[in-house]
Amino acid sequence: GAVVSQHPSRVICKSGTSVKIECRSLDFQATTMFWYRQFPKQSLMLMATSNEGSKATYEQGVEKDKFLINHASLTLSTLTVTSAHPEDSSFYICSARGQGPYVAFFGQGTRLTVV
Amino acid sequence: DAKTTQPPSMDCAEGRAANLPCNHSTISGNEYVYWYRQIHSQGPQYIIHGLKNNETNEMASLIITEDRKSSTLILPHATLRDTAVYYCIVRADNYGQNFVFGPGTRLSVLP
């Protein structure tokens, strides 16, 4: 299947700093990418939908000024957690539609720990 | 909200078939059934999907009832590495539509 790569896989940052997470579709072009967050023992929750060349669409309750999403090319979307706080510690996962019309492929996830 | 219902957990003996059920009684005519799994601390992995016909690939088989209100994912010879949370997702064929994850089924393959 298609490959979606996420980087970094794990990051620890100090409270108040910003962290950028990259999501790349390695062998296909993705006009739409999705960002999810997953807390321990919970399922994935959609944060935002990222469209290439336009502003992201955020789910209700997700602060767009805190979670900055940029989708500047057909193969790269970034999520920046600004002024991170311990409650932002979570597992962040991106996904992108593959070349087939129906299937989405997911990155390996980024474990963010804010101390 | 997820449109599917799955048992929270199941056990399966190594080497035996694992049959994971999913109820999607409100599925619409243009909605597909997808299965993903998530191994601990990894992103979800695509397994299989189907509309109304049964499907098989190198990982699993998907059996969809004739009325499409339920389906079963079959792992023919479960191994310890198949221990994961399995998600059944119903989704229309819309490029921009995301995948909504429910709690899934935690499958434990036992030696």
mmCIF file with all atom_site columns, C-alpha atoms in Angstrom:
data_model
loop_
_atom_site.group_PDB
_atom_site.id
_atom_site.type_symbol
_atom_site.label_atom_id
_atom_site.label_alt_id
_atom_site.label_comp_id
_atom_site.label_asym_id
_atom_site.label_entity_id
_atom_site.label_seq_id
_atom_site.pdbx_PDB_ins_code
_atom_site.Cartn_x
_atom_site.Cartn_y
_atom_site.Cartn_z
_atom_site.occupancy
_atom_site.B_iso_or_equiv
_atom_site.pdbx_formal_charge
_atom_site.auth_seq_id
_atom_site.auth_comp_id
_atom_site.auth_asym_id
_atom_site.auth_atom_id
_atom_site.pdbx_PDB_model_num
ATOM 1   C CA . GLY A 1 1   ? 0.000   0.000   0.000  1.00 0.00 ? 1   GLY A CA 1
ATOM 2   C CA . ALA A 1 2   ? 0.890   3.653   -0.177 1.00 0.00 ? 2   ALA A CA 1
ATOM 3   C CA . VAL A 1 3   ? 3.320   5.050   2.360  1.00 0.00 ? 3   VAL A CA 1
ATOM 4   C CA . VAL A 1 4   ? 2.739   7.967   4.687  1.00 0.00 ? 4   VAL A CA 1
ATOM 5   C CA . SER A 1 5   ? 5.727   9.034   6.739  1.00 0.00 ? 5   SER A CA 1
ATOM 6   C CA . GLN A 1 6   ? 5.530   11.084  9.902  1.00 0.00 ? 6   GLN A CA 1
ATOM 7   C CA . HIS A 1 7   ? 8.415   12.804  11.625 1.00 0.00 ? 7   HIS A CA 1
ATOM 8   C CA . PRO A 1 8   ? 9.467   12.867  14.387 1.00 0.00 ? 8   PRO A CA 1
ATOM 9   C CA . SER A 1 9   ? 8.144   9.666   15.890 1.00 0.00 ? 9   SER A CA 1
ATOM 10  C CA . ARG A 1 10  ? 8.744   10.930  19.384 1.00 0.00 ? 10  ARG A CA 1
ATOM 11  C CA . VAL A 1 11  ? 9.421   14.387  20.809 1.00 0.00 ? 11  VAL A CA 1
ATOM 12  C CA . ILE A 1 12  ? 9.777   15.860  24.265 1.00 0.00 ? 12  ILE A CA 1
ATOM 13  C CA . CYS A 1 13  ? 9.516   19.609  24.636 1.00 0.00 ? 13  CYS A CA 1
ATOM 14  C CA . LYS A 1 14  ? 9.344   22.156  27.403 1.00 0.00 ? 14  LYS A CA 1
ATOM 15  C CA . SER A 1 15  ? 6.104   23.853  28.301 1.00 0.00 ? 15  SER A CA 1
ATOM 16  C CA . GLY A 1 16  ? 5.645   27.060  26.325 1.00 0.00 ? 16  GLY A CA 1
ATOM 17  C CA . THR A 1 17  ? 7.657   25.990  23.311 1.00 0.00 ? 17  THR A CA 1
ATOM 18  C CA . SER A 1 18  ? 6.388   25.027  19.853 1.00 0.00 ? 18  SER A CA 1
ATOM 19  C CA . VAL A 1 19  ? 6.731   21.713  18.100 1.00 0.00 ? 19  VAL A CA 1
ATOM 20  C CA . LYS A 1 20  ? 6.357   20.942  14.395 1.00 0.00 ? 20  LYS A CA 1
ATOM 21  C CA . ILE A 1 21  ? 5.276   17.538  13.119 1.00 0.00 ? 21  ILE A CA 1
ATOM 22  C CA . GLU A 1 22  ? 5.675   16.637  9.452  1.00 0.00 ? 22  GLU A CA 1
ATOM 23  C CA . CYS A 1 23  ? 3.520   14.289  7.444  1.00 0.00 ? 23  CYS A CA 1
ATOM 24  C CA . ARG A 1 24  ? 4.646   13.187  3.990  1.00 0.00 ? 24  ARG A CA 1
ATOM 25  C CA . SER A 1 25  ? 3.027   11.032  1.377  1.00 0.00 ? 25  SER A CA 1
ATOM 26  C CA . LEU A 1 26  ? 6.028   9.260   -0.114 1.00 0.00 ? 26  LEU A CA 1
ATOM 27  C CA . ASP A 1 27  ? 4.683   7.639   -3.249 1.00 0.00 ? 27  ASP A CA 1
ATOM 28  C CA . PHE A 1 28  ? 1.491   9.469   -4.079 1.00 0.00 ? 28  PHE A CA 1
ATOM 29  C CA . GLN A 1 29  ? 0.013   12.931  -4.157 1.00 0.00 ? 29  GLN A CA 1
ATOM 30  C CA . ALA A 1 30  ? -2.460  13.803  -1.441 1.00 0.00 ? 30  ALA A CA 1
ATOM 31  C CA . THR A 1 31  ? -4.666  16.835  -1.919 1.00 0.00 ? 31  THR A CA 1
ATOM 32  C CA . THR A 1 32  ? -6.275  16.110  1.440  1.00 0.00 ? 32  THR A CA 1
ATOM 33  C CA . MET A 1 33  ? -4.618  15.040  4.659  1.00 0.00 ? 33  MET A CA 1
ATOM 34  C CA . PHE A 1 34  ? -6.156  14.526  8.061  1.00 0.00 ? 34  PHE A CA 1
ATOM 35  C CA . TRP A 1 35  ? -4.725  15.088  11.530 1.00 0.00 ? 35  TRP A CA 1
ATOM 36  C CA . TYR A 1 36  ? -5.857  13.001  14.474 1.00 0.00 ? 36  TYR A CA 1
ATOM 37  C CA . ARG A 1 37  ? -5.054  12.987  18.169 1.00 0.00 ? 37  ARG A CA 1
ATOM 38  C CA . GLN A 1 38  ? -5.201  9.965   20.406 1.00 0.00 ? 38  GLN A CA 1
ATOM 39  C CA . PHE A 1 39  ? -5.073  9.985   24.205 1.00 0.00 ? 39  PHE A CA 1
ATOM 40  C CA . PRO A 1 40  ? -4.128  6.837   26.158 1.00 0.00 ? 40  PRO A CA 1
ATOM 41  C CA . LYS A 1 41  ? -6.695  4.054   25.970 1.00 0.00 ? 41  LYS A CA 1
ATOM 42  C CA . GLN A 1 42  ? -8.893  6.135   23.681 1.00 0.00 ? 42  GLN A CA 1
ATOM 43  C CA . SER A 1 43  ? -9.661  6.036   19.992 1.00 0.00 ? 43  SER A CA 1
ATOM 44  C CA . LEU A 1 44  ? -8.459  8.449   17.340 1.00 0.00 ? 44  LEU A CA 1
ATOM 45  C CA . MET A 1 45  ? -10.173 11.815  17.287 1.00 0.00 ? 45  MET A CA 1
ATOM 46  C CA . LEU A 1 46  ? -10.080 13.987  14.185 1.00 0.00 ? 46  LEU A CA 1
ATOM 47  C CA . MET A 1 47  ? -8.539  17.401  14.782 1.00 0.00 ? 47  MET A CA 1
ATOM 48  C CA . ALA A 1 48  ? -8.546  18.937  11.331 1.00 0.00 ? 48  ALA A CA 1
ATOM 49  C CA . THR A 1 49  ? -8.700  18.344  7.625  1.00 0.00 ? 49  THR A CA 1
ATOM 50  C CA . SER A 1 50  ? -5.836  19.784  5.631  1.00 0.00 ? 50  SER A CA 1
ATOM 51  C CA . ASN A 1 51  ? -6.298  20.723  1.995  1.00 0.00 ? 51  ASN A CA 1
ATOM 52  C CA . GLU A 1 52  ? -3.381  21.547  -0.253 1.00 0.00 ? 52  GLU A CA 1
ATOM 53  C CA . GLY A 1 53  ? -3.151  25.241  -0.931 1.00 0.00 ? 53  GLY A CA 1
ATOM 54  C CA . SER A 1 54  ? -5.976  26.298  1.348  1.00 0.00 ? 54  SER A CA 1
ATOM 55  C CA . LYS A 1 55  ? -6.752  26.772  5.010  1.00 0.00 ? 55  LYS A CA 1
ATOM 56  C CA . ALA A 1 56  ? -7.373  23.751  7.144  1.00 0.00 ? 56  ALA A CA 1
ATOM 57  C CA . THR A 1 57  ? -10.811 22.913  8.474  1.00 0.00 ? 57  THR A CA 1
ATOM 58  C CA . TYR A 1 58  ? -10.804 22.343  12.214 1.00 0.00 ? 58  TYR A CA 1
ATOM 59  C CA . GLU A 1 59  ? -13.147 20.190  14.217 1.00 0.00 ? 59  GLU A CA 1
ATOM 60  C CA . GLN A 1 60  ? -15.228 21.757  16.933 1.00 0.00 ? 60  GLN A CA 1
ATOM 61  C CA . GLY A 1 61  ? -13.232 22.361  20.075 1.00 0.00 ? 61  GLY A CA 1
ATOM 62  C CA . VAL A 1 62  ? -9.839  22.341  18.365 1.00 0.00 ? 62  VAL A CA 1
ATOM 63  C CA . GLU A 1 63  ? -8.052  25.687  18.626 1.00 0.00 ? 63  GLU A CA 1
ATOM 64  C CA . LYS A 1 64  ? -6.798  26.696  15.194 1.00 0.00 ? 64  LYS A CA 1
ATOM 65  C CA . ASP A 1 65  ? -4.359  29.232  16.641 1.00 0.00 ? 65  ASP A CA 1
ATOM 66  C CA . LYS A 1 66  ? -2.807  26.592  18.830 1.00 0.00 ? 66  LYS A CA 1
ATOM 67  C CA . PHE A 1 67  ? -2.629  23.805  16.265 1.00 0.00 ? 67  PHE A CA 1
ATOM 68  C CA . LEU A 1 68  ? -1.308  25.401  13.097 1.00 0.00 ? 68  LEU A CA 1
ATOM 69  C CA . ILE A 1 69  ? -1.657  23.299  9.983  1.00 0.00 ? 69  ILE A CA 1
ATOM 70  C CA . ASN A 1 70  ? 0.084   23.969  6.711  1.00 0.00 ? 70  ASN A CA 1
ATOM 71  C CA . HIS A 1 71  ? -0.395  21.941  3.560  1.00 0.00 ? 71  HIS A CA 1
ATOM 72  C CA . ALA A 1 72  ? 1.897   23.692  1.134  1.00 0.00 ? 72  ALA A CA 1
ATOM 73  C CA . SER A 1 73  ? 2.414   20.850  -1.319 1.00 0.00 ? 73  SER A CA 1
ATOM 74  C CA . LEU A 1 74  ? 0.712   17.689  -2.494 1.00 0.00 ? 74  LEU A CA 1
ATOM 75  C CA . THR A 1 75  ? 3.091   15.558  -0.462 1.00 0.00 ? 75  THR A CA 1
ATOM 76  C CA . LEU A 1 76  ? 3.631   17.497  2.746  1.00 0.00 ? 76  LEU A CA 1
ATOM 77  C CA . SER A 1 77  ? 1.432   18.705  5.584  1.00 0.00 ? 77  SER A CA 1
ATOM 78  C CA . THR A 1 78  ? 2.714   20.039  8.879  1.00 0.00 ? 78  THR A CA 1
ATOM 79  C CA . LEU A 1 79  ? 1.123   20.403  12.290 1.00 0.00 ? 79  LEU A CA 1
ATOM 80  C CA . THR A 1 80  ? 2.663   22.904  14.680 1.00 0.00 ? 80  THR A CA 1
ATOM 81  C CA . VAL A 1 81  ? 1.648   22.785  18.309 1.00 0.00 ? 81  VAL A CA 1
ATOM 82  C CA . THR A 1 82  ? 2.261   26.306  19.572 1.00 0.00 ? 82  THR A CA 1
ATOM 83  C CA . SER A 1 83  ? 2.935   27.223  23.187 1.00 0.00 ? 83  SER A CA 1
ATOM 84  C CA . ALA A 1 84  ? 2.641   23.613  24.167 1.00 0.00 ? 84  ALA A CA 1
ATOM 85  C CA . HIS A 1 85  ? 1.367   22.655  27.612 1.00 0.00 ? 85  HIS A CA 1
ATOM 86  C CA . PRO A 1 86  ? 1.399   19.311  29.410 1.00 0.00 ? 86  PRO A CA 1
ATOM 87  C CA . GLU A 1 87  ? -2.254  18.715  28.478 1.00 0.00 ? 87  GLU A CA 1
ATOM 88  C CA . ASP A 1 88  ? -1.183  18.742  24.814 1.00 0.00 ? 88  ASP A CA 1
ATOM 89  C CA . SER A 1 89  ? 0.823   15.596  25.439 1.00 0.00 ? 89  SER A CA 1
ATOM 90  C CA . SER A 1 90  ? -0.701  12.996  23.174 1.00 0.00 ? 90  SER A CA 1
ATOM 91  C CA . PHE A 1 91  ? -0.200  10.735  20.171 1.00 0.00 ? 91  PHE A CA 1
ATOM 92  C CA . TYR A 1 92  ? -0.666  12.700  16.940 1.00 0.00 ? 92  TYR A CA 1
ATOM 93  C CA . ILE A 1 93  ? -1.382  10.826  13.713 1.00 0.00 ? 93  ILE A CA 1
ATOM 94  C CA . CYS A 1 94  ? -1.776  12.012  10.150 1.00 0.00 ? 94  CYS A CA 1
ATOM 95  C CA . SER A 1 95  ? -3.414  10.283  7.220  1.00 0.00 ? 95  SER A CA 1
ATOM 96  C CA . ALA A 1 96  ? -3.738  10.808  3.508  1.00 0.00 ? 96  ALA A CA 1
ATOM 97  C CA . ARG A 1 97  ? -5.809  9.324   0.760  1.00 0.00 ? 97  ARG A CA 1
ATOM 98  C CA . GLY A 1 98  ? -3.965  6.898   -1.454 1.00 0.00 ? 98  GLY A CA 1
ATOM 99  C CA . GLN A 1 99  ? -3.955  6.729   -5.207 1.00 0.00 ? 99  GLN A CA 1
ATOM 100 C CA . GLY A 1 100 ? -6.941  4.439   -5.068 1.00 0.00 ? 100 GLY A CA 1
ATOM 101 C CA . PRO A 1 101 ? -10.201 6.296   -4.646 1.00 0.00 ? 101 PRO A CA 1
ATOM 102 C CA . TYR A 1 102 ? -11.198 4.916   -1.284 1.00 0.00 ? 102 TYR A CA 1
ATOM 103 C CA . VAL A 1 103 ? -8.405  4.010   1.101  1.00 0.00 ? 103 VAL A CA 1
ATOM 104 C CA . ALA A 1 104 ? -6.598  6.276   3.554  1.00 0.00 ? 104 ALA A CA 1
ATOM 105 C CA . PHE A 1 105 ? -3.125  5.482   4.776  1.00 0.00 ? 105 PHE A CA 1
ATOM 106 C CA . PHE A 1 106 ? -1.797  6.577   8.118  1.00 0.00 ? 106 PHE A CA 1
ATOM 107 C CA . GLY A 1 107 ? 1.536   7.757   9.376  1.00 0.00 ? 107 GLY A CA 1
ATOM 108 C CA . GLN A 1 108 ? 3.277   5.956   12.190 1.00 0.00 ? 108 GLN A CA 1
ATOM 109 C CA . GLY A 1 109 ? 2.300   8.658   14.653 1.00 0.00 ? 109 GLY A CA 1
ATOM 110 C CA . THR A 1 110 ? 4.182   11.161  16.803 1.00 0.00 ? 110 THR A CA 1
ATOM 111 C CA . ARG A 1 111 ? 4.324   10.805  20.564 1.00 0.00 ? 111 ARG A CA 1
ATOM 112 C CA . LEU A 1 112 ? 4.459   14.323  22.027 1.00 0.00 ? 112 LEU A CA 1
ATOM 113 C CA . THR A 1 113 ? 5.389   14.792  25.656 1.00 0.00 ? 113 THR A CA 1
ATOM 114 C CA . VAL A 1 114 ? 5.329   18.288  27.096 1.00 0.00 ? 114 VAL A CA 1
ATOM 115 C CA . VAL A 1 115 ? 7.217   18.695  30.342 1.00 0.00 ? 115 VAL A CA 1
ATOM 116 C CA . ASP B 2 1   ? -20.116 9.477   15.900 1.00 0.00 ? 1   ASP B CA 1
ATOM 117 C CA . ALA B 2 2   ? -19.041 6.071   14.690 1.00 0.00 ? 2   ALA B CA 1
ATOM 118 C CA . LYS B 2 3   ? -21.707 4.199   12.765 1.00 0.00 ? 3   LYS B CA 1
ATOM 119 C CA . THR B 2 4   ? -20.496 0.784   13.810 1.00 0.00 ? 4   THR B CA 1
ATOM 120 C CA . THR B 2 5   ? -20.709 -1.470  16.852 1.00 0.00 ? 5   THR B CA 1
ATOM 121 C CA . GLN B 2 6   ? -17.945 -3.906  17.755 1.00 0.00 ? 6   GLN B CA 1
ATOM 122 C CA . PRO B 2 7   ? -17.271 -6.074  20.794 1.00 0.00 ? 7   PRO B CA 1
ATOM 123 C CA . PRO B 2 8   ? -14.717 -4.349  23.026 1.00 0.00 ? 8   PRO B CA 1
ATOM 124 C CA . SER B 2 9   ? -12.400 -7.333  23.222 1.00 0.00 ? 9   SER B CA 1
ATOM 125 C CA . MET B 2 10  ? -11.790 -10.842 21.918 1.00 0.00 ? 10  MET B CA 1
ATOM 126 C CA . ASP B 2 11  ? -9.258  -13.591 22.423 1.00 0.00 ? 11  ASP B CA 1
ATOM 127 C CA . CYS B 2 12  ? -8.002  -15.995 19.806 1.00 0.00 ? 12  CYS B CA 1
ATOM 128 C CA . ALA B 2 13  ? -5.591  -18.900 19.992 1.00 0.00 ? 13  ALA B CA 1
ATOM 129 C CA . GLU B 2 14  ? -2.468  -18.614 17.897 1.00 0.00 ? 14  GLU B CA 1
ATOM 130 C CA . GLY B 2 15  ? -2.850  -20.436 14.589 1.00 0.00 ? 15  GLY B CA 1
ATOM 131 C CA . ARG B 2 16  ? -6.619  -20.381 14.697 1.00 0.00 ? 16  ARG B CA 1
ATOM 132 C CA . ALA B 2 17  ? -8.897  -18.155 12.680 1.00 0.00 ? 17  ALA B CA 1
ATOM 133 C CA . ALA B 2 18  ? -9.917  -14.883 14.278 1.00 0.00 ? 18  ALA B CA 1
ATOM 134 C CA . ASN B 2 19  ? -13.428 -13.753 13.383 1.00 0.00 ? 19  ASN B CA 1
ATOM 135 C CA . LEU B 2 20  ? -14.133 -10.146 14.288 1.00 0.00 ? 20  LEU B CA 1
ATOM 136 C CA . PRO B 2 21  ? -17.751 -9.013  13.949 1.00 0.00 ? 21  PRO B CA 1
ATOM 137 C CA . CYS B 2 22  ? -19.038 -5.563  13.181 1.00 0.00 ? 22  CYS B CA 1
ATOM 138 C CA . ASN B 2 23  ? -22.574 -4.282  13.192 1.00 0.00 ? 23  ASN B CA 1
ATOM 139 C CA . HIS B 2 24  ? -23.468 -1.403  10.870 1.00 0.00 ? 24  HIS B CA 1
ATOM 140 C CA . SER B 2 25  ? -27.231 -1.592  10.677 1.00 0.00 ? 25  SER B CA 1
ATOM 141 C CA . THR B 2 26  ? -27.656 1.999   9.472  1.00 0.00 ? 26  THR B CA 1
ATOM 142 C CA . ILE B 2 27  ? -25.256 1.728   6.562  1.00 0.00 ? 27  ILE B CA 1
ATOM 143 C CA . SER B 2 28  ? -26.262 3.603   3.421  1.00 0.00 ? 28  SER B CA 1
ATOM 144 C CA . GLY B 2 29  ? -26.104 2.305   -0.124 1.00 0.00 ? 29  GLY B CA 1
ATOM 145 C CA . ASN B 2 30  ? -23.020 4.311   -1.027 1.00 0.00 ? 30  ASN B CA 1
ATOM 146 C CA . GLU B 2 31  ? -21.051 3.514   2.118  1.00 0.00 ? 31  GLU B CA 1
ATOM 147 C CA . TYR B 2 32  ? -18.140 1.116   2.183  1.00 0.00 ? 32  TYR B CA 1
ATOM 148 C CA . VAL B 2 33  ? -16.967 -1.006  5.082  1.00 0.00 ? 33  VAL B CA 1
ATOM 149 C CA . TYR B 2 34  ? -13.293 -0.538  5.971  1.00 0.00 ? 34  TYR B CA 1
ATOM 150 C CA . TRP B 2 35  ? -11.143 -2.381  8.432  1.00 0.00 ? 35  TRP B CA 1
ATOM 151 C CA . TYR B 2 36  ? -8.011  -0.996  10.010 1.00 0.00 ? 36  TYR B CA 1
ATOM 152 C CA . ARG B 2 37  ? -5.935  -2.180  12.898 1.00 0.00 ? 37  ARG B CA 1
ATOM 153 C CA . GLN B 2 38  ? -3.663  -0.381  15.321 1.00 0.00 ? 38  GLN B CA 1
ATOM 154 C CA . ILE B 2 39  ? -0.799  -2.082  17.009 1.00 0.00 ? 39  ILE B CA 1
ATOM 155 C CA . HIS B 2 40  ? 0.304   -0.414  20.217 1.00 0.00 ? 40  HIS B CA 1
ATOM 156 C CA . SER B 2 41  ? 1.954   2.977   19.701 1.00 0.00 ? 41  SER B CA 1
ATOM 157 C CA . GLN B 2 42  ? 1.672   2.867   15.921 1.00 0.00 ? 42  GLN B CA 1
ATOM 158 C CA . GLY B 2 43  ? -0.593  4.495   13.361 1.00 0.00 ? 43  GLY B CA 1
ATOM 159 C CA . PRO B 2 44  ? -3.564  2.531   12.005 1.00 0.00 ? 44  PRO B CA 1
ATOM 160 C CA . GLN B 2 45  ? -2.823  -0.014  9.294  1.00 0.00 ? 45  GLN B CA 1
ATOM 161 C CA . TYR B 2 46  ? -5.212  -0.597  6.424  1.00 0.00 ? 46  TYR B CA 1
ATOM 162 C CA . ILE B 2 47  ? -6.459  -4.175  6.183  1.00 0.00 ? 47  ILE B CA 1
ATOM 163 C CA . ILE B 2 48  ? -9.312  -4.454  3.716  1.00 0.00 ? 48  ILE B CA 1
ATOM 164 C CA . HIS B 2 49  ? -12.505 -2.793  2.522  1.00 0.00 ? 49  HIS B CA 1
ATOM 165 C CA . GLY B 2 50  ? -15.642 -3.725  0.612  1.00 0.00 ? 50  GLY B CA 1
ATOM 166 C CA . LEU B 2 51  ? -19.015 -2.512  -0.571 1.00 0.00 ? 51  LEU B CA 1
ATOM 167 C CA . LYS B 2 52  ? -21.250 -5.565  -0.807 1.00 0.00 ? 52  LYS B CA 1
ATOM 168 C CA . ASN B 2 53  ? -19.207 -8.452  -2.149 1.00 0.00 ? 53  ASN B CA 1
ATOM 169 C CA . ASN B 2 54  ? -16.929 -10.517 0.007  1.00 0.00 ? 54  ASN B CA 1
ATOM 170 C CA . GLU B 2 55  ? -13.300 -9.554  -0.338 1.00 0.00 ? 55  GLU B CA 1
ATOM 171 C CA . THR B 2 56  ? -10.012 -11.309 0.292  1.00 0.00 ? 56  THR B CA 1
ATOM 172 C CA . ASN B 2 57  ? -6.428  -10.159 0.256  1.00 0.00 ? 57  ASN B CA 1
ATOM 173 C CA . GLU B 2 58  ? -3.132  -11.349 1.651  1.00 0.00 ? 58  GLU B CA 1
ATOM 174 C CA . MET B 2 59  ? -4.017  -10.162 5.133  1.00 0.00 ? 59  MET B CA 1
ATOM 175 C CA . ALA B 2 60  ? -7.637  -11.085 5.658  1.00 0.00 ? 60  ALA B CA 1
ATOM 176 C CA . SER B 2 61  ? -11.090 -11.822 4.325  1.00 0.00 ? 61  SER B CA 1
ATOM 177 C CA . LEU B 2 62  ? -14.121 -9.596  4.653  1.00 0.00 ? 62  LEU B CA 1
ATOM 178 C CA . ILE B 2 63  ? -17.548 -11.166 4.721  1.00 0.00 ? 63  ILE B CA 1
ATOM 179 C CA . ILE B 2 64  ? -20.468 -8.763  4.320  1.00 0.00 ? 64  ILE B CA 1
ATOM 180 C CA . THR B 2 65  ? -24.009 -9.970  4.898  1.00 0.00 ? 65  THR B CA 1
ATOM 181 C CA . GLU B 2 66  ? -26.448 -9.725  2.051  1.00 0.00 ? 66  GLU B CA 1
ATOM 182 C CA . ASP B 2 67  ? -28.399 -6.929  3.756  1.00 0.00 ? 67  ASP B CA 1
ATOM 183 C CA . ARG B 2 68  ? -25.054 -5.196  4.465  1.00 0.00 ? 68  ARG B CA 1
ATOM 184 C CA . LYS B 2 69  ? -26.029 -4.574  8.076  1.00 0.00 ? 69  LYS B CA 1
ATOM 185 C CA . SER B 2 70  ? -23.080 -6.487  9.460  1.00 0.00 ? 70  SER B CA 1
ATOM 186 C CA . SER B 2 71  ? -19.721 -7.853  8.453  1.00 0.00 ? 71  SER B CA 1
ATOM 187 C CA . THR B 2 72  ? -16.975 -10.103 9.729  1.00 0.00 ? 72  THR B CA 1
ATOM 188 C CA . LEU B 2 73  ? -13.247 -9.703  9.363  1.00 0.00 ? 73  LEU B CA 1
ATOM 189 C CA . ILE B 2 74  ? -11.458 -13.029 9.244  1.00 0.00 ? 74  ILE B CA 1
ATOM 190 C CA . LEU B 2 75  ? -7.777  -13.482 9.968  1.00 0.00 ? 75  LEU B CA 1
ATOM 191 C CA . PRO B 2 76  ? -7.321  -17.061 8.778  1.00 0.00 ? 76  PRO B CA 1
ATOM 192 C CA . HIS B 2 77  ? -4.309  -18.030 10.888 1.00 0.00 ? 77  HIS B CA 1
ATOM 193 C CA . ALA B 2 78  ? -3.799  -15.566 13.691 1.00 0.00 ? 78  ALA B CA 1
ATOM 194 C CA . THR B 2 79  ? -0.290  -14.958 14.986 1.00 0.00 ? 79  THR B CA 1
ATOM 195 C CA . LEU B 2 80  ? 0.927   -13.123 18.062 1.00 0.00 ? 80  LEU B CA 1
ATOM 196 C CA . ARG B 2 81  ? 1.734   -10.164 15.832 1.00 0.00 ? 81  ARG B CA 1
ATOM 197 C CA . ASP B 2 82  ? -1.958  -9.808  15.020 1.00 0.00 ? 82  ASP B CA 1
ATOM 198 C CA . THR B 2 83  ? -2.636  -8.639  18.567 1.00 0.00 ? 83  THR B CA 1
ATOM 199 C CA . ALA B 2 84  ? -4.034  -5.146  18.051 1.00 0.00 ? 84  ALA B CA 1
ATOM 200 C CA . VAL B 2 85  ? -7.142  -2.979  18.168 1.00 0.00 ? 85  VAL B CA 1
ATOM 201 C CA . TYR B 2 86  ? -9.271  -3.579  15.087 1.00 0.00 ? 86  TYR B CA 1
ATOM 202 C CA . TYR B 2 87  ? -11.498 -0.821  13.791 1.00 0.00 ? 87  TYR B CA 1
ATOM 203 C CA . CYS B 2 88  ? -14.504 -1.310  11.550 1.00 0.00 ? 88  CYS B CA 1
ATOM 204 C CA . ILE B 2 89  ? -15.420 1.931   9.788  1.00 0.00 ? 89  ILE B CA 1
ATOM 205 C CA . VAL B 2 90  ? -18.299 2.794   7.518  1.00 0.00 ? 90  VAL B CA 1
ATOM 206 C CA . ARG B 2 91  ? -17.654 5.595   5.100  1.00 0.00 ? 91  ARG B CA 1
ATOM 207 C CA . ALA B 2 92  ? -19.095 6.976   1.886  1.00 0.00 ? 92  ALA B CA 1
ATOM 208 C CA . ASP B 2 93  ? -16.988 7.258   -1.217 1.00 0.00 ? 93  ASP B CA 1
ATOM 209 C CA . ASN B 2 94  ? -16.187 10.914  -0.773 1.00 0.00 ? 94  ASN B CA 1
ATOM 210 C CA . TYR B 2 95  ? -12.606 11.985  -1.294 1.00 0.00 ? 95  TYR B CA 1
ATOM 211 C CA . GLY B 2 96  ? -12.667 14.683  1.351  1.00 0.00 ? 96  GLY B CA 1
ATOM 212 C CA . GLN B 2 97  ? -14.479 12.714  4.012  1.00 0.00 ? 97  GLN B CA 1
ATOM 213 C CA . ASN B 2 98  ? -12.443 11.547  6.948  1.00 0.00 ? 98  ASN B CA 1
ATOM 214 C CA . PHE B 2 99  ? -12.486 8.186   8.718  1.00 0.00 ? 99  PHE B CA 1
ATOM 215 C CA . VAL B 2 100 ? -14.381 8.180   12.016 1.00 0.00 ? 100 VAL B CA 1
ATOM 216 C CA . PHE B 2 101 ? -12.921 5.767   14.534 1.00 0.00 ? 101 PHE B CA 1
ATOM 217 C CA . GLY B 2 102 ? -14.980 4.075   17.225 1.00 0.00 ? 102 GLY B CA 1
ATOM 218 C CA . PRO B 2 103 ? -13.451 2.208   20.171 1.00 0.00 ? 103 PRO B CA 1
ATOM 219 C CA . GLY B 2 104 ? -12.764 -0.903  18.053 1.00 0.00 ? 104 GLY B CA 1
ATOM 220 C CA . THR B 2 105 ? -12.141 -4.466  19.198 1.00 0.00 ? 105 THR B CA 1
ATOM 221 C CA . ARG B 2 106 ? -9.026  -5.311  21.130 1.00 0.00 ? 106 ARG B CA 1
ATOM 222 C CA . LEU B 2 107 ? -7.913  -8.688  19.793 1.00 0.00 ? 107 LEU B CA 1
ATOM 223 C CA . SER B 2 108 ? -5.502  -10.667 21.918 1.00 0.00 ? 108 SER B CA 1
ATOM 224 C CA . VAL B 2 109 ? -3.861  -13.618 20.207 1.00 0.00 ? 109 VAL B CA 1
ATOM 225 C CA . LEU B 2 110 ? -2.806  -16.091 22.844 1.00 0.00 ? 110 LEU B CA 1
ATOM 226 C CA . PRO B 2 111 ? 0.055   -18.588 22.535 1.00 0.00 ? 111 PRO B CA 1
#
